[in-house]
PDB file of C-alpha atoms and ligand atoms in Angstrom:
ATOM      1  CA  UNK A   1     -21.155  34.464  -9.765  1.00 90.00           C
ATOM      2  CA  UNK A   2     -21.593  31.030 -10.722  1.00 96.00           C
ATOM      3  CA  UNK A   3     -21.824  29.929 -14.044  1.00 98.00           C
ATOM      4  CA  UNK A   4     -21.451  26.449 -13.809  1.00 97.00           C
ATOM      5  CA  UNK A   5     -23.165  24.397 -17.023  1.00 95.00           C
ATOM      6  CA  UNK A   6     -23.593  27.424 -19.186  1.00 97.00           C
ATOM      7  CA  UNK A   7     -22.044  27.948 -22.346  1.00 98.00           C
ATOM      8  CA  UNK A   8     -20.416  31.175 -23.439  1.00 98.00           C
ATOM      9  CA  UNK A   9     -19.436  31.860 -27.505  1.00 98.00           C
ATOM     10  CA  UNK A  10     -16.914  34.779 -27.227  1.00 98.00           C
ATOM     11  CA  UNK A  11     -15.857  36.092 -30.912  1.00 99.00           C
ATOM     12  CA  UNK A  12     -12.202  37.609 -30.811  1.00 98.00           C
ATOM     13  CA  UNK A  13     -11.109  35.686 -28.028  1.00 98.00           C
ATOM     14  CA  UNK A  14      -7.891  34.638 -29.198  1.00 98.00           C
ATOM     15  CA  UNK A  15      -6.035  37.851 -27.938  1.00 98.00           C
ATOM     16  CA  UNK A  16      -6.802  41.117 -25.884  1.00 98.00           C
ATOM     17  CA  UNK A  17      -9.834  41.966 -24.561  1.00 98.00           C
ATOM     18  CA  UNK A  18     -12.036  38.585 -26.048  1.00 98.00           C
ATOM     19  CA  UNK A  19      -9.181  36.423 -24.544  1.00 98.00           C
ATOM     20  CA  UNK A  20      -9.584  38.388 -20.802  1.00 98.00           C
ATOM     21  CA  UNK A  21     -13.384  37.853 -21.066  1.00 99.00           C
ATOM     22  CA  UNK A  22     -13.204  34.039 -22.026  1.00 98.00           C
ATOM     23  CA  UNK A  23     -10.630  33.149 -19.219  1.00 98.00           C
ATOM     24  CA  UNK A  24     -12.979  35.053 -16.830  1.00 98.00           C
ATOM     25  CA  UNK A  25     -15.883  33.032 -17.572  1.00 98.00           C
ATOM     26  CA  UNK A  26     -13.837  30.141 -17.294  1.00 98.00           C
ATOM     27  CA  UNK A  27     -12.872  30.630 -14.211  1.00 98.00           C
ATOM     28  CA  UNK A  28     -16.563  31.310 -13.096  1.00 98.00           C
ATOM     29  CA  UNK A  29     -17.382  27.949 -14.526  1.00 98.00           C
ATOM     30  CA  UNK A  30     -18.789  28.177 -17.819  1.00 98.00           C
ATOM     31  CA  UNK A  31     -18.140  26.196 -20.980  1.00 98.00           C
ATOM     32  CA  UNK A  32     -16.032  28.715 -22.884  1.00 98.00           C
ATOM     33  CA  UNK A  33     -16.190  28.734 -27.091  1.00 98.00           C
ATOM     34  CA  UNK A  34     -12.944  31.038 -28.436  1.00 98.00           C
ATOM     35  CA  UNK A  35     -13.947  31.624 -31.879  1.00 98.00           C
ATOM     36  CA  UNK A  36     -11.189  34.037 -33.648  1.00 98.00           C
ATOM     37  CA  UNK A  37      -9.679  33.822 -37.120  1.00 98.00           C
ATOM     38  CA  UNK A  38      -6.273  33.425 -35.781  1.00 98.00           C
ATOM     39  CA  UNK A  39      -5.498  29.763 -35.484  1.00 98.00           C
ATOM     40  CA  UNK A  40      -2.386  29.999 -32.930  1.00 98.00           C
ATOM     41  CA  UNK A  41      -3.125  32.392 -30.512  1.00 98.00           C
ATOM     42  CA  UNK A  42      -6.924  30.918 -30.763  1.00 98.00           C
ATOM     43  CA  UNK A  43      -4.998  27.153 -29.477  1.00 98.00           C
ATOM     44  CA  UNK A  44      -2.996  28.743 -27.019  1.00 98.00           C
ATOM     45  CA  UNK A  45      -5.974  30.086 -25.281  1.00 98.00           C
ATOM     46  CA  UNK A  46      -7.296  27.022 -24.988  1.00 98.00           C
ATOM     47  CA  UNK A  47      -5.013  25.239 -24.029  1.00 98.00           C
ATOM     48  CA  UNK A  48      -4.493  28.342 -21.246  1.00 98.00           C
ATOM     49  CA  UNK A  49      -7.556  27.245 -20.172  1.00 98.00           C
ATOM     50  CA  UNK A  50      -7.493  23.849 -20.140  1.00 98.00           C
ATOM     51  CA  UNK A  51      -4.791  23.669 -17.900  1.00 98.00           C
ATOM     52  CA  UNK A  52      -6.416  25.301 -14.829  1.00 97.00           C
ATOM     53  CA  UNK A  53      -8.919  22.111 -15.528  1.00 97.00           C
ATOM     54  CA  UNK A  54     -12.179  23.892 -16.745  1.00 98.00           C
ATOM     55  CA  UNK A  55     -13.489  23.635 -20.159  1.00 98.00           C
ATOM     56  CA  UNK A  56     -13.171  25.480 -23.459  1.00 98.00           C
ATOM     57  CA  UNK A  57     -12.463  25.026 -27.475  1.00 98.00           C
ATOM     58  CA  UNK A  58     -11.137  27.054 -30.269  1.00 98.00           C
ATOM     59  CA  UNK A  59     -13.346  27.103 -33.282  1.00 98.00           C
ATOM     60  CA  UNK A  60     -11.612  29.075 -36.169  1.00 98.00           C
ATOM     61  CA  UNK A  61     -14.022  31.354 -37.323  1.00 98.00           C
ATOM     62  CA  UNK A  62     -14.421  34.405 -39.445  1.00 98.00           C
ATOM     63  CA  UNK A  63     -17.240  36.249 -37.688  1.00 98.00           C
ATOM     64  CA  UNK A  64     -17.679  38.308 -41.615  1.00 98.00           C
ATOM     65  CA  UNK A  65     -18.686  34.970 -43.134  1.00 98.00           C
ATOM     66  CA  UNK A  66     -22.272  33.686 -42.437  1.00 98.00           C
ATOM     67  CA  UNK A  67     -21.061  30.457 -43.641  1.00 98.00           C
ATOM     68  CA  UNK A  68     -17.979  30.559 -40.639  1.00 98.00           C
ATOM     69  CA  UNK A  69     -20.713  31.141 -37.885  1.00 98.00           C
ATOM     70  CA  UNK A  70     -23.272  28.748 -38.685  1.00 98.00           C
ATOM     71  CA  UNK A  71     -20.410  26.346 -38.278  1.00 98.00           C
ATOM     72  CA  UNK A  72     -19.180  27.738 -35.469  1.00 98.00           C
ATOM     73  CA  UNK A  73     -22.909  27.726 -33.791  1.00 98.00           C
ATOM     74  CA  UNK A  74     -23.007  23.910 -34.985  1.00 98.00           C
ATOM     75  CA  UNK A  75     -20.005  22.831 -33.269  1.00 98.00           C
ATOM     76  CA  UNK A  76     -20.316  24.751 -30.094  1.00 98.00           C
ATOM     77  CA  UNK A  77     -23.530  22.917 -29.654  1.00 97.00           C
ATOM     78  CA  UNK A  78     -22.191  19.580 -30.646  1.00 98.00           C
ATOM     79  CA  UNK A  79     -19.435  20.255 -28.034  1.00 98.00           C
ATOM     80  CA  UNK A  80     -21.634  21.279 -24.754  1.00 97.00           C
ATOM     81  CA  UNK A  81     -25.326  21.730 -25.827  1.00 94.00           C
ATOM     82  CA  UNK A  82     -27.220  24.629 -25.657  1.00 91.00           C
ATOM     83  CA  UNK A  83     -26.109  28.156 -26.151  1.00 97.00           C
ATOM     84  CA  UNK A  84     -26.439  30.624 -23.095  1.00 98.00           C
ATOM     85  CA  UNK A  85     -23.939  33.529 -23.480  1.00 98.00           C
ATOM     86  CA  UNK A  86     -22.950  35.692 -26.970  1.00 98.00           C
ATOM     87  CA  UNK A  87     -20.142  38.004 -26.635  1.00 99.00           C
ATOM     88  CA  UNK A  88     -19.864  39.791 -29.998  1.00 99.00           C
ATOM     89  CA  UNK A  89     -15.908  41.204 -29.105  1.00 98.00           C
ATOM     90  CA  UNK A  90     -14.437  40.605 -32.513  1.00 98.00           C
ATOM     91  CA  UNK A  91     -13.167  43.469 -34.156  1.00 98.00           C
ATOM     92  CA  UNK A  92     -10.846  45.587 -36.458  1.00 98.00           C
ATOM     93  CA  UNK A  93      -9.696  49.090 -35.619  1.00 95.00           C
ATOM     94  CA  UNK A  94      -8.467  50.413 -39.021  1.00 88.00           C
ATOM     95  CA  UNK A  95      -8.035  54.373 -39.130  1.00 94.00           C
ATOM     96  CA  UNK A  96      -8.044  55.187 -42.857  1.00 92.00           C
ATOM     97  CA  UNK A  97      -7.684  58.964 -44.427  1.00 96.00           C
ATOM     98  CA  UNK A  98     -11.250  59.114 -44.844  1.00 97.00           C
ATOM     99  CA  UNK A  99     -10.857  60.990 -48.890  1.00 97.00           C
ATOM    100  CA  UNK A 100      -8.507  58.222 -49.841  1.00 97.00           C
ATOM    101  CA  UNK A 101     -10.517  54.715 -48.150  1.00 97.00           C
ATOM    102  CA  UNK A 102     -12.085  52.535 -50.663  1.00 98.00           C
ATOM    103  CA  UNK A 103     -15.460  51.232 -50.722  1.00 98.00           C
ATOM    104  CA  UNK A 104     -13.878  47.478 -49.902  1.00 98.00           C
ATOM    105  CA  UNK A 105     -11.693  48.849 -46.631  1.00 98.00           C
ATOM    106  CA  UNK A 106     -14.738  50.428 -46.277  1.00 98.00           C
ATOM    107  CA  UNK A 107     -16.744  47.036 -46.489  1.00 98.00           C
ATOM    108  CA  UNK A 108     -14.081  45.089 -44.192  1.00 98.00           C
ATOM    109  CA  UNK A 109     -14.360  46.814 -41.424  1.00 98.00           C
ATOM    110  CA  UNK A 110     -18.159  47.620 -41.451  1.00 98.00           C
ATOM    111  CA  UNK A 111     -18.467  43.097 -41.913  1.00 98.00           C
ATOM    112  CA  UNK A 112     -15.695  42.711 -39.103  1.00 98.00           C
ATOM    113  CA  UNK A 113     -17.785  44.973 -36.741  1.00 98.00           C
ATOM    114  CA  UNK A 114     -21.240  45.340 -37.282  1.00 98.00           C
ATOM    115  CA  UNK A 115     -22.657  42.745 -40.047  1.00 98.00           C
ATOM    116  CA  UNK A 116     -20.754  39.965 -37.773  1.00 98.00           C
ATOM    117  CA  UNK A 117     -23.430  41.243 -34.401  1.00 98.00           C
ATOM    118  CA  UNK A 118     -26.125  40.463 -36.731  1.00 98.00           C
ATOM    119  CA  UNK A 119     -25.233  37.158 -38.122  1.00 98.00           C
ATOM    120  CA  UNK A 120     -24.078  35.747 -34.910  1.00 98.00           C
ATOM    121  CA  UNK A 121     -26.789  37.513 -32.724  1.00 98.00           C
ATOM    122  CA  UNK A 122     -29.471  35.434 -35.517  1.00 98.00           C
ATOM    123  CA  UNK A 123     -27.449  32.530 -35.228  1.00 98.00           C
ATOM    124  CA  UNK A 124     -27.184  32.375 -31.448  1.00 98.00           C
ATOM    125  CA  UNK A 125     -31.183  32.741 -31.087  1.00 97.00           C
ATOM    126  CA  UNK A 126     -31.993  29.644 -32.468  1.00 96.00           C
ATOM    127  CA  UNK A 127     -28.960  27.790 -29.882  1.00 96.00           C
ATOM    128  CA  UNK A 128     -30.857  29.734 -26.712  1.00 96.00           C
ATOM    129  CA  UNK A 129     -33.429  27.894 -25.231  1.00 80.00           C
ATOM    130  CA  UNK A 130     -36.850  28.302 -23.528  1.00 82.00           C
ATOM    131  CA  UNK A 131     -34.889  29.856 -20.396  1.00 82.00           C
ATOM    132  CA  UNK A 132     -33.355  32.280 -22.946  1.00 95.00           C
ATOM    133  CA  UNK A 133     -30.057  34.062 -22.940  1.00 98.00           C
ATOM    134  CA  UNK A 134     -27.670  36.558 -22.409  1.00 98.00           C
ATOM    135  CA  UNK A 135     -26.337  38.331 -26.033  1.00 98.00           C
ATOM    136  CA  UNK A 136     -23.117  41.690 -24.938  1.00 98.00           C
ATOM    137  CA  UNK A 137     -22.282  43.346 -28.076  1.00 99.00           C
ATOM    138  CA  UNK A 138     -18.553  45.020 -27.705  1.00 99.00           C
ATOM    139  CA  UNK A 139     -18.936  48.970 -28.851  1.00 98.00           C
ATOM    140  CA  UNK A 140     -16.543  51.688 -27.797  1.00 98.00           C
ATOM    141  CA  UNK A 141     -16.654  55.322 -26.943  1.00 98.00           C
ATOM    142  CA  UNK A 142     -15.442  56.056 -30.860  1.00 98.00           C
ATOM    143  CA  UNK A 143     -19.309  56.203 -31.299  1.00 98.00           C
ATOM    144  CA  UNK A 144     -19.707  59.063 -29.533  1.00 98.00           C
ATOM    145  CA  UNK A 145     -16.693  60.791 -30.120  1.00 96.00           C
ATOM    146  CA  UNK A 146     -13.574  60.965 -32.581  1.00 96.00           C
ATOM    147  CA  UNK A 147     -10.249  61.464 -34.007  1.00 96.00           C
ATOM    148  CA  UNK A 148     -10.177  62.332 -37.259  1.00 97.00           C
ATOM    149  CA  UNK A 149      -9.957  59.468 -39.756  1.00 97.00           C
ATOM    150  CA  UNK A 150     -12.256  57.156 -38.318  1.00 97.00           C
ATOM    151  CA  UNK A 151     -15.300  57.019 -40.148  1.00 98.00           C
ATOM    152  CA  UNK A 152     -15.808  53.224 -40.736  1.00 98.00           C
ATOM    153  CA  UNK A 153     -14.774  52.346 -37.172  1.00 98.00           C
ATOM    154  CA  UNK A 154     -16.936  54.794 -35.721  1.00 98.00           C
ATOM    155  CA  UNK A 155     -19.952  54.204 -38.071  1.00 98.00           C
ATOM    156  CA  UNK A 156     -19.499  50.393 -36.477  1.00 98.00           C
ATOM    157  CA  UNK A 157     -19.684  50.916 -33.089  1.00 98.00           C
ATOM    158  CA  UNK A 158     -22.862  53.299 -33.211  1.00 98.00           C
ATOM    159  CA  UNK A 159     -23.966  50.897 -35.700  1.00 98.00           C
ATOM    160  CA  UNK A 160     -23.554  48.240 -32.445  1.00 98.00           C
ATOM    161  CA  UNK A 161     -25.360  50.473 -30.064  1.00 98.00           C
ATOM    162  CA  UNK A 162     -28.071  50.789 -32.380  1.00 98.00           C
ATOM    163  CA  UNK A 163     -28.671  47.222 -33.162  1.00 98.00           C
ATOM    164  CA  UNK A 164     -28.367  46.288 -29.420  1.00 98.00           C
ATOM    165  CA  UNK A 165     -31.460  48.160 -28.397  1.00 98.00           C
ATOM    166  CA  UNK A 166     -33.006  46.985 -32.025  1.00 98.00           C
ATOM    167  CA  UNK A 167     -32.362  43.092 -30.662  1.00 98.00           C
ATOM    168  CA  UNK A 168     -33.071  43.602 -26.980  1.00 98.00           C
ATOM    169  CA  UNK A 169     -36.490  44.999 -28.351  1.00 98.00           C
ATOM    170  CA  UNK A 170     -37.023  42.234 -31.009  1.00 98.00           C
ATOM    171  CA  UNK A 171     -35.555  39.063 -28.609  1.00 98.00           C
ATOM    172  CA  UNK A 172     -37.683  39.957 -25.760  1.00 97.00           C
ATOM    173  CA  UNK A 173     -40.356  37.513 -25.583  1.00 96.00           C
ATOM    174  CA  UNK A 174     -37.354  34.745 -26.054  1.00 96.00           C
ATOM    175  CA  UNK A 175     -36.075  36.113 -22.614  1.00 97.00           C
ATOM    176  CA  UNK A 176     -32.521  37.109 -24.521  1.00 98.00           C
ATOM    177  CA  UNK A 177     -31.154  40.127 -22.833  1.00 98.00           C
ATOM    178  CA  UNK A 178     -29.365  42.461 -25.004  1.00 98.00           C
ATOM    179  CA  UNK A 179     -26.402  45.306 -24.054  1.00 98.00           C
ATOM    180  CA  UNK A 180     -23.757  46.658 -25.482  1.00 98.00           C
ATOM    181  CA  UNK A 181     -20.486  47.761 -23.463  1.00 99.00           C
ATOM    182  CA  UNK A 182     -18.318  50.996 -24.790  1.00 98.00           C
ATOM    183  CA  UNK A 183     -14.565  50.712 -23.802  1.00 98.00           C
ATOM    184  CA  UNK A 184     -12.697  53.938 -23.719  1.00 98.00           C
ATOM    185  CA  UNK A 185      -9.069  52.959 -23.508  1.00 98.00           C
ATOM    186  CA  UNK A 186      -8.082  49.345 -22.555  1.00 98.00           C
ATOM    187  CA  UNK A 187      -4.488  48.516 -23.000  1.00 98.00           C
ATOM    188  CA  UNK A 188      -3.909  45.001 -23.731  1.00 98.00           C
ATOM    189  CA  UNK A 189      -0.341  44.550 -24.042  1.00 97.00           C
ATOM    190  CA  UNK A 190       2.582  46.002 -22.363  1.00 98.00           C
ATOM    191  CA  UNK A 191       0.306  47.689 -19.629  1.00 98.00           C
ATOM    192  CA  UNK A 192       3.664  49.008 -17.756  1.00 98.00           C
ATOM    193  CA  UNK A 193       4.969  50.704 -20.483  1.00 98.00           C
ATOM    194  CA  UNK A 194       2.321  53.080 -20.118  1.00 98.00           C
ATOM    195  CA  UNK A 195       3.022  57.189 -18.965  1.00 98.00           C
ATOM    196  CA  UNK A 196       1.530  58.848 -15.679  1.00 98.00           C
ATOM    197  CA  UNK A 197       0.077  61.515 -18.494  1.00 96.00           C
ATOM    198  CA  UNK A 198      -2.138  58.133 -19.676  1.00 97.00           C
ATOM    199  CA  UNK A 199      -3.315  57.556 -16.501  1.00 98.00           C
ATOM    200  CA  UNK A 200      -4.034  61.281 -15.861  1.00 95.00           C
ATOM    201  CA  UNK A 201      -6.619  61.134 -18.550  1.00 94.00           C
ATOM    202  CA  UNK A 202      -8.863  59.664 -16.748  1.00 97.00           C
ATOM    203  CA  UNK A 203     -10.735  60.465 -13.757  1.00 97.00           C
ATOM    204  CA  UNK A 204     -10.222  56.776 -12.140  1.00 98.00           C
ATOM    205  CA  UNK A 205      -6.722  58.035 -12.738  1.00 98.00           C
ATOM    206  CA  UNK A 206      -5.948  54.686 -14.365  1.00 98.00           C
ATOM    207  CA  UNK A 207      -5.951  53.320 -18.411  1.00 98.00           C
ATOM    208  CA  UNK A 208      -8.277  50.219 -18.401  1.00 98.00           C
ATOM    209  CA  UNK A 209      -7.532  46.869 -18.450  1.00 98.00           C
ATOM    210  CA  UNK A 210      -9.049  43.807 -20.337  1.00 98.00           C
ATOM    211  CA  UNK A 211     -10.097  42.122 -17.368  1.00 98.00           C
ATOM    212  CA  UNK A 212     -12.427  45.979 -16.323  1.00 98.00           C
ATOM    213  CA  UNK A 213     -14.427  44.815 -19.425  1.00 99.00           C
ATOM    214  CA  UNK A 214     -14.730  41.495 -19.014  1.00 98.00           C
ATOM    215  CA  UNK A 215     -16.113  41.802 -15.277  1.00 98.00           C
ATOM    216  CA  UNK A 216     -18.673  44.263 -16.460  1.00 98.00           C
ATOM    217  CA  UNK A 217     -19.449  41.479 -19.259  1.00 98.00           C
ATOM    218  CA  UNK A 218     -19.770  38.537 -16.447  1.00 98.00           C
ATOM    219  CA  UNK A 219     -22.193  41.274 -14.288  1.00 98.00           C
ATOM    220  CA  UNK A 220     -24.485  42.050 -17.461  1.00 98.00           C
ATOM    221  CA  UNK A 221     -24.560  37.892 -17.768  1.00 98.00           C
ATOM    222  CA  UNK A 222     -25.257  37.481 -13.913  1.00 97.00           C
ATOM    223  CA  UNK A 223     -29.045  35.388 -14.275  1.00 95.00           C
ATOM    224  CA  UNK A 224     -29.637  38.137 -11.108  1.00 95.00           C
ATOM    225  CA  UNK A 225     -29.233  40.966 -13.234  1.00 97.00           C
ATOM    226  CA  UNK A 226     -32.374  40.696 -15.805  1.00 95.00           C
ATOM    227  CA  UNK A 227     -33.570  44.116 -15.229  1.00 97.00           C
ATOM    228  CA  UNK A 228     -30.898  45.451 -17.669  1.00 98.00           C
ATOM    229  CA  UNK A 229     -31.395  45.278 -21.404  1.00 98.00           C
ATOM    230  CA  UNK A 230     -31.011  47.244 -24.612  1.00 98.00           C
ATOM    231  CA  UNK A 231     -28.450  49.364 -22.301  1.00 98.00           C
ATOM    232  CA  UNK A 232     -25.281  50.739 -23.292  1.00 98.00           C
ATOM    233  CA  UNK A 233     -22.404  51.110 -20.600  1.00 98.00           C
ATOM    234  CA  UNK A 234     -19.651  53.289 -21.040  1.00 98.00           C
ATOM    235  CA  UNK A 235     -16.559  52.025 -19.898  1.00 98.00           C
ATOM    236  CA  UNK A 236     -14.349  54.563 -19.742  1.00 98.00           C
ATOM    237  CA  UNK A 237     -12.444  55.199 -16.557  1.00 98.00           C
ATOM    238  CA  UNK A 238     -14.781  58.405 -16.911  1.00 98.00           C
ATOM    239  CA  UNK A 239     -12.857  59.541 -19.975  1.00 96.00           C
ATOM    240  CA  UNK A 240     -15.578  61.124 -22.062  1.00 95.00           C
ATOM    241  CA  UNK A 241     -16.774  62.946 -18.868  1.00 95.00           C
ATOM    242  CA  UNK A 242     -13.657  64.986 -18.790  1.00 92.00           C
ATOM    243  CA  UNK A 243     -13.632  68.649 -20.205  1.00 86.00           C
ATOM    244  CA  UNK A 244     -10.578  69.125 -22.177  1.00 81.00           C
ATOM    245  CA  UNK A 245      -9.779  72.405 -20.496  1.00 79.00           C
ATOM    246  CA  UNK A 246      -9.833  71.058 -17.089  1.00 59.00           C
ATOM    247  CA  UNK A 247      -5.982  70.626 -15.998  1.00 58.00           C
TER     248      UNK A 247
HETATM  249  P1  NAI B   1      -7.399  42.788 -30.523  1.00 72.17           P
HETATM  250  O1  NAI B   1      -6.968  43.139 -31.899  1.00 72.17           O
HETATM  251  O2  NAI B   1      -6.379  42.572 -29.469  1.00 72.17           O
HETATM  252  O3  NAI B   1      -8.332  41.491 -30.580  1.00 72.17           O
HETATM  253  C1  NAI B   1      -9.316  41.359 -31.558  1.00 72.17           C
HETATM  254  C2  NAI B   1      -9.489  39.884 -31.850  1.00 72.17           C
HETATM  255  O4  NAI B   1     -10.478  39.771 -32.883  1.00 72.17           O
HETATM  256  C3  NAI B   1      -8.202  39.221 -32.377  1.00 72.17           C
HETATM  257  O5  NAI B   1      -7.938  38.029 -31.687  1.00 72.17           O
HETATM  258  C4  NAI B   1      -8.504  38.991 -33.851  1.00 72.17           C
HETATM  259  O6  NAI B   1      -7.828  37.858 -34.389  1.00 72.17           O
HETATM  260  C5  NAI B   1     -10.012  38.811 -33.824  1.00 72.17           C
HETATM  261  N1  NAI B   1     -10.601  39.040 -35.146  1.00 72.17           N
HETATM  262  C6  NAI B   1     -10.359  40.055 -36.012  1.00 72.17           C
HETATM  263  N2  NAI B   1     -11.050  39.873 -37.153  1.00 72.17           N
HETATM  264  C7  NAI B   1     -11.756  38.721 -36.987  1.00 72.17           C
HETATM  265  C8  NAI B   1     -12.635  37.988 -37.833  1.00 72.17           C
HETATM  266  N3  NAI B   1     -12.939  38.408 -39.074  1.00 72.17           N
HETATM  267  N4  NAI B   1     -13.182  36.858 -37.350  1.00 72.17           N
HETATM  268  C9  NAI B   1     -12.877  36.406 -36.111  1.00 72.17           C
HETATM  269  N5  NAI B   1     -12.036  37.042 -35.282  1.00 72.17           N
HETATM  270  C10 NAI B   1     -11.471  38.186 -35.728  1.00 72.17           C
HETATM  271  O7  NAI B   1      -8.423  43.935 -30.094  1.00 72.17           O
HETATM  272  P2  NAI B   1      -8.959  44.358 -28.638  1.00 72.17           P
HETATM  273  O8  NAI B   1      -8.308  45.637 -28.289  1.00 72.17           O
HETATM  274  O9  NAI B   1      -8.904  43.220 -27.716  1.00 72.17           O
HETATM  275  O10 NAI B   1     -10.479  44.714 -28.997  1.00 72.17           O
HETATM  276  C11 NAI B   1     -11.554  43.815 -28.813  1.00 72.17           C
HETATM  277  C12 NAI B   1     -12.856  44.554 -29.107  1.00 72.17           C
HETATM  278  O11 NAI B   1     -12.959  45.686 -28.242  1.00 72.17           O
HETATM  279  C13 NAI B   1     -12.953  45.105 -30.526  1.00 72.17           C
HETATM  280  O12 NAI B   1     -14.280  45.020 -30.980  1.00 72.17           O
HETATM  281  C14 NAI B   1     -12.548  46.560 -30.355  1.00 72.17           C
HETATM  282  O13 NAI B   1     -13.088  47.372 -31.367  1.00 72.17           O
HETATM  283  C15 NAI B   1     -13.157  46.861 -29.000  1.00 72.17           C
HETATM  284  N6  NAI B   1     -12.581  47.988 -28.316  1.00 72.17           N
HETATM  285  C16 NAI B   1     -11.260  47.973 -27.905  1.00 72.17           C
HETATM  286  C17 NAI B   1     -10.738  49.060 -27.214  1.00 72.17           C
HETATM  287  C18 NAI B   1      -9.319  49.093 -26.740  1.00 72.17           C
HETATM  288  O14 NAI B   1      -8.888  50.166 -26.252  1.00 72.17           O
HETATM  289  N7  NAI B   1      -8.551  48.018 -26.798  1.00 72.17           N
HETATM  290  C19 NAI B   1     -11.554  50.240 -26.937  1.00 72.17           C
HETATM  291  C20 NAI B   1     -12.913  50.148 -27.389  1.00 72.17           C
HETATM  292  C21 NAI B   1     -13.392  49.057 -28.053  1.00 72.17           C
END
């Protein structure tokens, strides 16, 4: 895959999974944008980048502030034209007791994680041109199943999969291809320090990695590939598939 003189935005790409997706696309050639609220790690990216020679920029951004991603659209376009690929990866995971969370934690996390898809989704529409574009919204299993304590974090990520066939719908005629990925478990730090009863859980017999998601993000991007949109995949090392009273 070749992605030579396209532009990428990837939201959350400071760290983790974001940062895995933007050095991917890097190395395939595109003009990577790290946006990410955290200034240092958002640097050090870029700079990671920059010094295998290929081309990226950290815009600090707060994807919860429609103010932050307008300015974040505006400089991205300043920096290498039009807009081709959206990666909506920013996110928070916070587990609250569910009788004691407040409407605001409430509030923070449903901004972080859903209301951000929206506003940079809307944003990145008027950036993709007549050839249209390529829009992956980061979900996660949580929307189909749970732990207990998880309400806001779960309410986001159906919320995702719900707006990405709402978009794909709505942004077809503008040729913007919508999906949505749901990672089960993706370890992002410390990947050794993991148990064999981790890996067991799955039936690839193996915890994901960062870089799992971000090659399923540079195949849903592939220009070949525009037969898929308003699709969800499930990521998952075939997690949810497993009965729990199977050894
Ligand atoms: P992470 O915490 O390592 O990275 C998240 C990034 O988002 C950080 O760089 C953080 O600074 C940035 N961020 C947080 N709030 C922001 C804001 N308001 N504006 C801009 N940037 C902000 O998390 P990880 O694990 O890499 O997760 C990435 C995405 O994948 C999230 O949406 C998460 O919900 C999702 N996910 C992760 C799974 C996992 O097992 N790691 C599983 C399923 C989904």
């Amino acid at each position: 895959m070749d992605f030579t003189g396209k532009t990428a935005i990837i939201t959350g790409a400071a760290s983790g999974i974001g940062k895995a997706i933007a050095i991917m696309f890097a190395d395939h050639g595109a003009n990577v944008v790290i946006a990410d609220i955290e200034e240092e790690k958002g640097f050090e990216t870029e700079e990671e980048i920059k010094r295998k020679k290929k081309n990226a920029i950290f815009i600090k951004t707060d994807v919860k502030n429609e103010a932050s991603i307008k300015q974040l659209f505006q400089t991205a376009a300043k920096t290498f034209g039009q807009i081709d690929i959206l990666v909506n990866n920013a996110g928070i995971s916070k587990f609250l007791p569910f009788m004691e969370m407040t409407s605001e934690q409430w509030d923070e996390v449903i901004d972080t994680n859903l209301k951000s898809v929206f506003l940079s989704s809307k944003e990145a529409v008027q950036y993709m041109k007549e050839d249209g574009g390529r829009i992956i919204n980061i979900s996660s299993t949580r929307a189909f199943m749970s732990e207990p304590n998880t309400e806001a974090y779960s309410a986001s990520k159906g919320g995702i999969i719900a707006l990405t066939h709402a978009l794909a719908r709505t942004l077809s005629p503008n040729r913007i291809f919508v999906n949505s990925i749901s990672p089960g478990w993706i370890q992002t730090e410390n990947y050794d320090s993991l148990k064999e009863i981790d890996h067991k859980q799955h039936l690839s017999n193996r915890v994901g990695k960062p870089e799992d998601v971000a090659r399923c993000c540079l195949f849903l991007c592939d220009p070949k590939n525009d037969f898929i949109t308003a699709e969800n995949i499930i990521l998952d090392g075939g997690m949810t598939r497993k009965m729990i009273y199977e050894e």
